[in-house]
Coordinates of C-alpha atoms in Angstrom, one line a residue:
X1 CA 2.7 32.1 11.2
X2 CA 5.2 33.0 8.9
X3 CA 7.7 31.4 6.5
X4 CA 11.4 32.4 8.1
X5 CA 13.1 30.9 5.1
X6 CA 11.6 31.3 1.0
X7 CA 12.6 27.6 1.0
X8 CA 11.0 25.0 3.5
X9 CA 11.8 21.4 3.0
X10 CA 11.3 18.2 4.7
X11 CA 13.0 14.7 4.8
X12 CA 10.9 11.6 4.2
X13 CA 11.6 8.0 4.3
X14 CA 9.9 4.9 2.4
X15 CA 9.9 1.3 3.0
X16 CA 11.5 0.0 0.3
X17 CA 11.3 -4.1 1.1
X18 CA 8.9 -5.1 3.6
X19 CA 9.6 -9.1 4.7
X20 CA 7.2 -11.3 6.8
X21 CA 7.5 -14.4 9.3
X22 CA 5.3 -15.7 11.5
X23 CA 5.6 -15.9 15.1
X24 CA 5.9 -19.5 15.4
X25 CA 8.4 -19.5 12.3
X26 CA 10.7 -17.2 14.4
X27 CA 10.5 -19.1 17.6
X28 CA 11.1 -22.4 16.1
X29 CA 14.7 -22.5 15.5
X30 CA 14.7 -22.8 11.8
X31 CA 17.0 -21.1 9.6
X32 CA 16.3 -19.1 6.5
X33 CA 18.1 -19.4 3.2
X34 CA 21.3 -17.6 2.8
X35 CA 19.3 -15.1 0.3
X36 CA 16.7 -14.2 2.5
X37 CA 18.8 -13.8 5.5
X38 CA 20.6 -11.2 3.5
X39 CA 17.5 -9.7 2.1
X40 CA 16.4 -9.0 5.7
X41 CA 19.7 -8.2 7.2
X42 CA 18.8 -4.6 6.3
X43 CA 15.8 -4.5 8.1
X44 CA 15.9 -2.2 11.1
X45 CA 12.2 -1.4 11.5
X46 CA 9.7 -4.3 12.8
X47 CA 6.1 -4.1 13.2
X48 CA 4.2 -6.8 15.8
X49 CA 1.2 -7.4 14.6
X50 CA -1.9 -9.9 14.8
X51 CA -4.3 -11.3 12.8
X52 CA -6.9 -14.3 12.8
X53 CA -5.8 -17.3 14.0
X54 CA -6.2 -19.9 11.0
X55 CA -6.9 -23.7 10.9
X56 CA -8.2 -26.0 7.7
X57 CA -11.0 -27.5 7.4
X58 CA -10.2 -31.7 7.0
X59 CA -13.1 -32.2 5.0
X60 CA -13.2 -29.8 2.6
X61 CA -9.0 -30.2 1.7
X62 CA -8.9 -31.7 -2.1
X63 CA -5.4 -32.9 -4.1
X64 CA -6.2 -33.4 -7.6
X65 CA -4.2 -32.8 -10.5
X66 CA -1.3 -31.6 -8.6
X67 CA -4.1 -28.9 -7.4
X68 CA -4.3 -28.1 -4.1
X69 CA -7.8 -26.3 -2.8
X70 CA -10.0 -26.6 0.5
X71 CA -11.4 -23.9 3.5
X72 CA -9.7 -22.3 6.2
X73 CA -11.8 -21.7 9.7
X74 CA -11.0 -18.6 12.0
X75 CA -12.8 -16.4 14.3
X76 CA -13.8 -13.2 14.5
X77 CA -14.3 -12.0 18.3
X78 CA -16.1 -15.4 18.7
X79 CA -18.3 -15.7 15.6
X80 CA -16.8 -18.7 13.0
X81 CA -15.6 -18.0 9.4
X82 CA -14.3 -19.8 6.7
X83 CA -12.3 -18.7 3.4
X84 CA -11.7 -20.9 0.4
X85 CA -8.5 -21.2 -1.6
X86 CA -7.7 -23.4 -4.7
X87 CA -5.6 -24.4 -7.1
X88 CA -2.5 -24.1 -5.1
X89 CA 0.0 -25.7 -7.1
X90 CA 1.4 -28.7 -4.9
X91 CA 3.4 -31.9 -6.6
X92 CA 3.8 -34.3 -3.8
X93 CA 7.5 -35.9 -4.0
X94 CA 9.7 -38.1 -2.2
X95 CA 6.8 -40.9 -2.7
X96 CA 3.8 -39.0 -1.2
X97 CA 1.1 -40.7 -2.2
X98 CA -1.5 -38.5 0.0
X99 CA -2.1 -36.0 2.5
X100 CA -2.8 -36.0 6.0
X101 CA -4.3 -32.7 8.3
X102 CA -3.9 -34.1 11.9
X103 CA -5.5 -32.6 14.9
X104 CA -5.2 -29.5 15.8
X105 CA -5.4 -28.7 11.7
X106 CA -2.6 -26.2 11.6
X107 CA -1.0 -28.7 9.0
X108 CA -1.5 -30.7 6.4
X109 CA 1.7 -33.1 6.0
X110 CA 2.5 -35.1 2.1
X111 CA 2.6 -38.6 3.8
X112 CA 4.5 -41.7 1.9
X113 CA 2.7 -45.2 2.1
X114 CA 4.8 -45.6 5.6
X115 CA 3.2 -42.8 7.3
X116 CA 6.6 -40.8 6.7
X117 CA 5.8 -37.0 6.0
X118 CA 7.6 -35.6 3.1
X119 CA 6.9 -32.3 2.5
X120 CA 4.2 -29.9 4.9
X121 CA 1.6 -26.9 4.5
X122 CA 1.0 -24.8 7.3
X123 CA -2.6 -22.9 7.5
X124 CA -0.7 -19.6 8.5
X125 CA 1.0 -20.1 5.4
X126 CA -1.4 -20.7 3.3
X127 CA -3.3 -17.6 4.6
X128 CA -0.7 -15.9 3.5
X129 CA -0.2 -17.1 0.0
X130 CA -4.2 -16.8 -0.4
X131 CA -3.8 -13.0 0.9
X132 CA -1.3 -11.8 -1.4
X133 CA -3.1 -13.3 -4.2
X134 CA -5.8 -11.1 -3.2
X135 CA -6.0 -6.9 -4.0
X136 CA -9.3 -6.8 -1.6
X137 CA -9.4 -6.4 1.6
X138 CA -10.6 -9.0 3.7
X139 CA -9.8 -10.7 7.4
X140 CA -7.0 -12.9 6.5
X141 CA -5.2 -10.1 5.1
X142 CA -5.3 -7.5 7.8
X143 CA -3.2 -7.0 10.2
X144 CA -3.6 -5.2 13.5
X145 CA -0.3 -3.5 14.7
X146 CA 0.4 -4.2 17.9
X147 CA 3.8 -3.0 18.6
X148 CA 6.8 -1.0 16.7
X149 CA 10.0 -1.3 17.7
X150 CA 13.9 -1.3 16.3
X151 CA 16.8 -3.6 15.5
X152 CA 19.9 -2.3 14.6
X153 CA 23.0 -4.7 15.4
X154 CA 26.2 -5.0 15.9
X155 CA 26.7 -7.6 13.1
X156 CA 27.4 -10.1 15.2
X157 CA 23.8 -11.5 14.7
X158 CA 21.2 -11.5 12.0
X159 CA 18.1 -9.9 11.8
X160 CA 16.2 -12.5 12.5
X161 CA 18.2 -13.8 16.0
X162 CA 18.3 -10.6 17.3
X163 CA 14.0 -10.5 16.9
X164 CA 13.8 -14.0 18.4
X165 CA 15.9 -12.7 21.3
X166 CA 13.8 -9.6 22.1
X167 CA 12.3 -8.6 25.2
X168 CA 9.1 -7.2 24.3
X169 CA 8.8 -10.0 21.9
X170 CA 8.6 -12.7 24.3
X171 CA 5.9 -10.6 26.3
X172 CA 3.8 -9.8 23.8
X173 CA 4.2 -13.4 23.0
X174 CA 3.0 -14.2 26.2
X175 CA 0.2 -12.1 26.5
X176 CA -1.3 -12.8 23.0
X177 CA -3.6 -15.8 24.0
X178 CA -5.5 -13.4 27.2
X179 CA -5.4 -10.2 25.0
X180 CA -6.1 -11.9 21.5
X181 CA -7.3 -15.4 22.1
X182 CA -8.2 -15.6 18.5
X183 CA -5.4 -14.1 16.9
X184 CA -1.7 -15.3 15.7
X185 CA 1.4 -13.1 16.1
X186 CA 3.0 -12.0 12.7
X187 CA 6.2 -10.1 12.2
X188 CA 6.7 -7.2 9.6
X189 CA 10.6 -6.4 8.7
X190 CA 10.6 -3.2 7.1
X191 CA 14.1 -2.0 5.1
X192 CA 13.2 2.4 4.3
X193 CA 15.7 2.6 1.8
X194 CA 14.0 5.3 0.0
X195 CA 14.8 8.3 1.5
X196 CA 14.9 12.4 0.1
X197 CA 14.5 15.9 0.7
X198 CA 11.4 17.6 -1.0
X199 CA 11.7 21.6 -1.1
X200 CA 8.8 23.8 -1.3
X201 CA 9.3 27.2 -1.9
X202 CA 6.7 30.0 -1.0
X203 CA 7.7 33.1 -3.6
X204 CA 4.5 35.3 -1.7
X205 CA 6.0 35.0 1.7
X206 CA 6.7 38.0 2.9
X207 CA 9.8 39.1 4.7
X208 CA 10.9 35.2 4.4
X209 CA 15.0 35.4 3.8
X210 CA 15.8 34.3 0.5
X211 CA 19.7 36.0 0.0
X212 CA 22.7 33.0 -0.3
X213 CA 21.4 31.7 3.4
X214 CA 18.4 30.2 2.4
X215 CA 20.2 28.6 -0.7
X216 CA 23.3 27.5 1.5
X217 CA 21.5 25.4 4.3
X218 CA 19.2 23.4 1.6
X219 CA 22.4 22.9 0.1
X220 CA 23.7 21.8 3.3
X221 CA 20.6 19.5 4.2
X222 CA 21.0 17.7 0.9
X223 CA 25.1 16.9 1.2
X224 CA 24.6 15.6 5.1
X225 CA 21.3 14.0 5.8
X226 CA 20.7 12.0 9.3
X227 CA 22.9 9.4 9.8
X228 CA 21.4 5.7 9.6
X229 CA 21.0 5.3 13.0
X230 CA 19.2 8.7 13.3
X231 CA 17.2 7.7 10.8
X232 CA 16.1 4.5 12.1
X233 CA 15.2 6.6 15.2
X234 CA 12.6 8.9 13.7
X235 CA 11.1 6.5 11.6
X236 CA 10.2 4.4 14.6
X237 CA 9.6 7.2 16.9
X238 CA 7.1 8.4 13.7
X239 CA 5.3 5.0 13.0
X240 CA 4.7 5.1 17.0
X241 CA 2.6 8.3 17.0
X242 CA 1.2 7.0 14.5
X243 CA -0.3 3.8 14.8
X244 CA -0.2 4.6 18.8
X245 CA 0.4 0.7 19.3
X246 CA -0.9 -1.0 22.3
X247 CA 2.4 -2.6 23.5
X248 CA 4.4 0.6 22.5
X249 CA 4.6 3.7 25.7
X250 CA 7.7 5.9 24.4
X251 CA 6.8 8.1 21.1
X252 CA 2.5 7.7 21.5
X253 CA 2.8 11.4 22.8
X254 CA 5.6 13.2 23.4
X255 CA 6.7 13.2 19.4
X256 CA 7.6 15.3 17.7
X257 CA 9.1 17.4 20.0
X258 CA 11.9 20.3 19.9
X259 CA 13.4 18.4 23.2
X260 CA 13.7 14.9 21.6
X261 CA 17.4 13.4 20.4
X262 CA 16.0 11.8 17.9
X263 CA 15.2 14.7 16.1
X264 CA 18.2 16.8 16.8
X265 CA 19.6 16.0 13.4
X266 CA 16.6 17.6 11.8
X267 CA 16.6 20.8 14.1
X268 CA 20.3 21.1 13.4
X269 CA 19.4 20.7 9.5
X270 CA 17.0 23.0 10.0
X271 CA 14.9 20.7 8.3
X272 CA 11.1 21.9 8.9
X273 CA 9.2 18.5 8.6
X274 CA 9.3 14.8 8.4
X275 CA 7.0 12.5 6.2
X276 CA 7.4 8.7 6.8
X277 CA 5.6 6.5 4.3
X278 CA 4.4 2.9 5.4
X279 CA 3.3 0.7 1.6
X280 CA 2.6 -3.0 2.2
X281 CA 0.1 -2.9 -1.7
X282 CA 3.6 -5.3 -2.9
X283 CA 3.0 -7.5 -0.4
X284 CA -1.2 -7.9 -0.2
X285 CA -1.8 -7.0 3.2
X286 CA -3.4 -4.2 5.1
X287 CA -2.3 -2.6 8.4
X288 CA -4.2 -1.0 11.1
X289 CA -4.5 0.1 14.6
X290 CA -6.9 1.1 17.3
X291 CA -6.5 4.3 16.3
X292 CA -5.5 4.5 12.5
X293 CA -7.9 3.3 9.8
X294 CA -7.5 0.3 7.7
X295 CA -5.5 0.7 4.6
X296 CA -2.1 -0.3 2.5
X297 CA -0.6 2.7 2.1
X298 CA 0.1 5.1 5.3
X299 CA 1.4 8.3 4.8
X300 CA 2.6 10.1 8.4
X301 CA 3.5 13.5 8.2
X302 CA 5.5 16.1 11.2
X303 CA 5.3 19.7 11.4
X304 CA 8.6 20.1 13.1
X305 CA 8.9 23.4 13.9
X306 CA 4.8 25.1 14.9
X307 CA 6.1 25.6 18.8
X308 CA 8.6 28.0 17.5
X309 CA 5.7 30.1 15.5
X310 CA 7.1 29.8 12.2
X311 CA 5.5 28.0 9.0
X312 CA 7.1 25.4 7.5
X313 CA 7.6 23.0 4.4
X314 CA 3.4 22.1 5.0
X315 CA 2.4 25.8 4.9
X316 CA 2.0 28.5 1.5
X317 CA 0.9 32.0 1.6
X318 CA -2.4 31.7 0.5
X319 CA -3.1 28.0 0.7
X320 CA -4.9 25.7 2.8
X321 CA -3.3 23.5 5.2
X322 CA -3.3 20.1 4.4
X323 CA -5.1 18.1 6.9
X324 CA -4.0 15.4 9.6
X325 CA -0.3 17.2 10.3
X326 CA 0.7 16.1 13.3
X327 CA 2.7 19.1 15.5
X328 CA 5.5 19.3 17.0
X329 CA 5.8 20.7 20.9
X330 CA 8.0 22.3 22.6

């Protein structure tokens, strides 16, 4: 194939803020602070995802020195693990005087001579705090991605109501315990605020048009870009293909396509490709699926325009294609 244009370039989008909450912190009712609840409120991409089940260990759960350490227990398709953590800071307040983990130990509660609890430690969240901590993968901090899916208001509720509220939500919720009996449902809220248009220009392509046209629709590209909500729309449809997500049907095929709306913007830009970026290295966790590797740091990339025999911002004259470009079809 040839290059139509001496300039090929493609669009491509980056998380830039990536916020978690568990599945039971969602369904709960509880409210976040006001700062959070903005931080989030730009959030339009969510990823479902699972990972093992956690509960402490009683026995092994110390509180010296203000120091908090002990063992989590999970499984792993059946076969019992543990994973220490220590040296959590915890100063119990309110007149704690010690620490109780009660039956089922998902908790441990800061407990007042009267019994009263003060202040609480969820094993989830603890997990959590111990993963981050940690640059290595390891089972606590991977996550399995289950679904992807969209939320884009109409201000009239936050980001995390509208999630509580969802459909699929409450079925995958449903289904967890027969399809992952050892697992626990975590939420990824995913902000892509960096966004631009790379170029690449091919100056051994022969017959490629290179007069004031190819100039003026780069220039074009640049000045209107996809609006938001189109945006939102290939990112999700492009973190589908993707991970091919168990719970997820639309997008696991049929994208990209030349027939899809959600790329119309890009095939009226004339933009040849797409490149979606998925980084979770800031927040210490590692994402996979049945059909994508383990890693932090996905990189998803479209050749948007191969059903219409032309070469775009992925191919040179002379160079090798780069491997795992997904295709678009007609």
């Amino acid at each position: 194939m040839k290059r139509k244009f001496l300039t090929e370039y493609a669009i491509c989008y980056m998380n830039s803020l990536t916020g978690i909450i568990t599945a039971d912190q969602l369904m709960s009712g509880g409210t976040l602070p006001p700062e959070e609840e903005q931080r989030l409120s730009n959030c339009h991409i969510y990823a479902i995802a699972a990972r093992p089940s956690v509960k402490f260990k009683p026995e092994s759960l110390k509180h010296q020195n203000e120091k908090f350490s002990g063992t989590l227990t999970y499984r792993v398709e059946g076969k019992e693990c543990e994973f220490e953590f220590g040296n959590y800071s915890w100063e119990l307040e309110a007149g704690a005087v010690k620490l109780d983990c009660p039956y089922p130990h998902l908790v441990v509660n800061a407990l007042t001579p009267e019994g009263k609890v003060t202040t609480h430690m969820p094993a989830n969240i603890m997990a959590m705090l111990r993963a981050r901590s940690d640059t290595q993968r390891h089972d606590l901090n991977a996550f399995q991605v289950l679904y992807i899916g969209q939320a884009i208001g109409d201000g009239s509720r936050n980001a995390v109501d509208r999630l509580s509220s969802h459909s699929t939500l409450q079925r995958i919720l449903a289904r967890a315990p027969y399809d992952h009996p050892d697992q626990e449902i975590v939420l990824f809220m995913y902000e892509f605020g960096h966004t631009k248009i790379m170029s690449s220009m091919d100056g051994r392509a022969v017959g490629a048009i290179a007069d004031d046209e190819n100039d003026a629709r780069f220039a074009n590209a640049v000045k209107n870009p996809p609006k938001k909500k189109q945006s939102v729309g290939m990112i999700e449809a492009a973190l589908i293909r993707y991970f091919q997500p168990e719970y997820n049907d639309k997008f696991k095929i049929k994208f990209p396509s030349t027939k899809l709306k959600t790329l119309k913007s890009c095939y009226d830009l004339d933009i040849s490709a797409l490149t979606v970026e998925l980084d979770s290295s800031e927040v210490g966790v590692f994402m996979w699926s049945s059909s994508v590797s383990i890693s932090n740091h996905h990189t998803m990339s479209f050749d948007l325009v191969a059903p219409l025999k032309r070469a775009s911002f992925f191919n040179a004259t002379g160079i090798k294609e780069m491997p795992g470009i997904i295709k678009a079809t007609l």
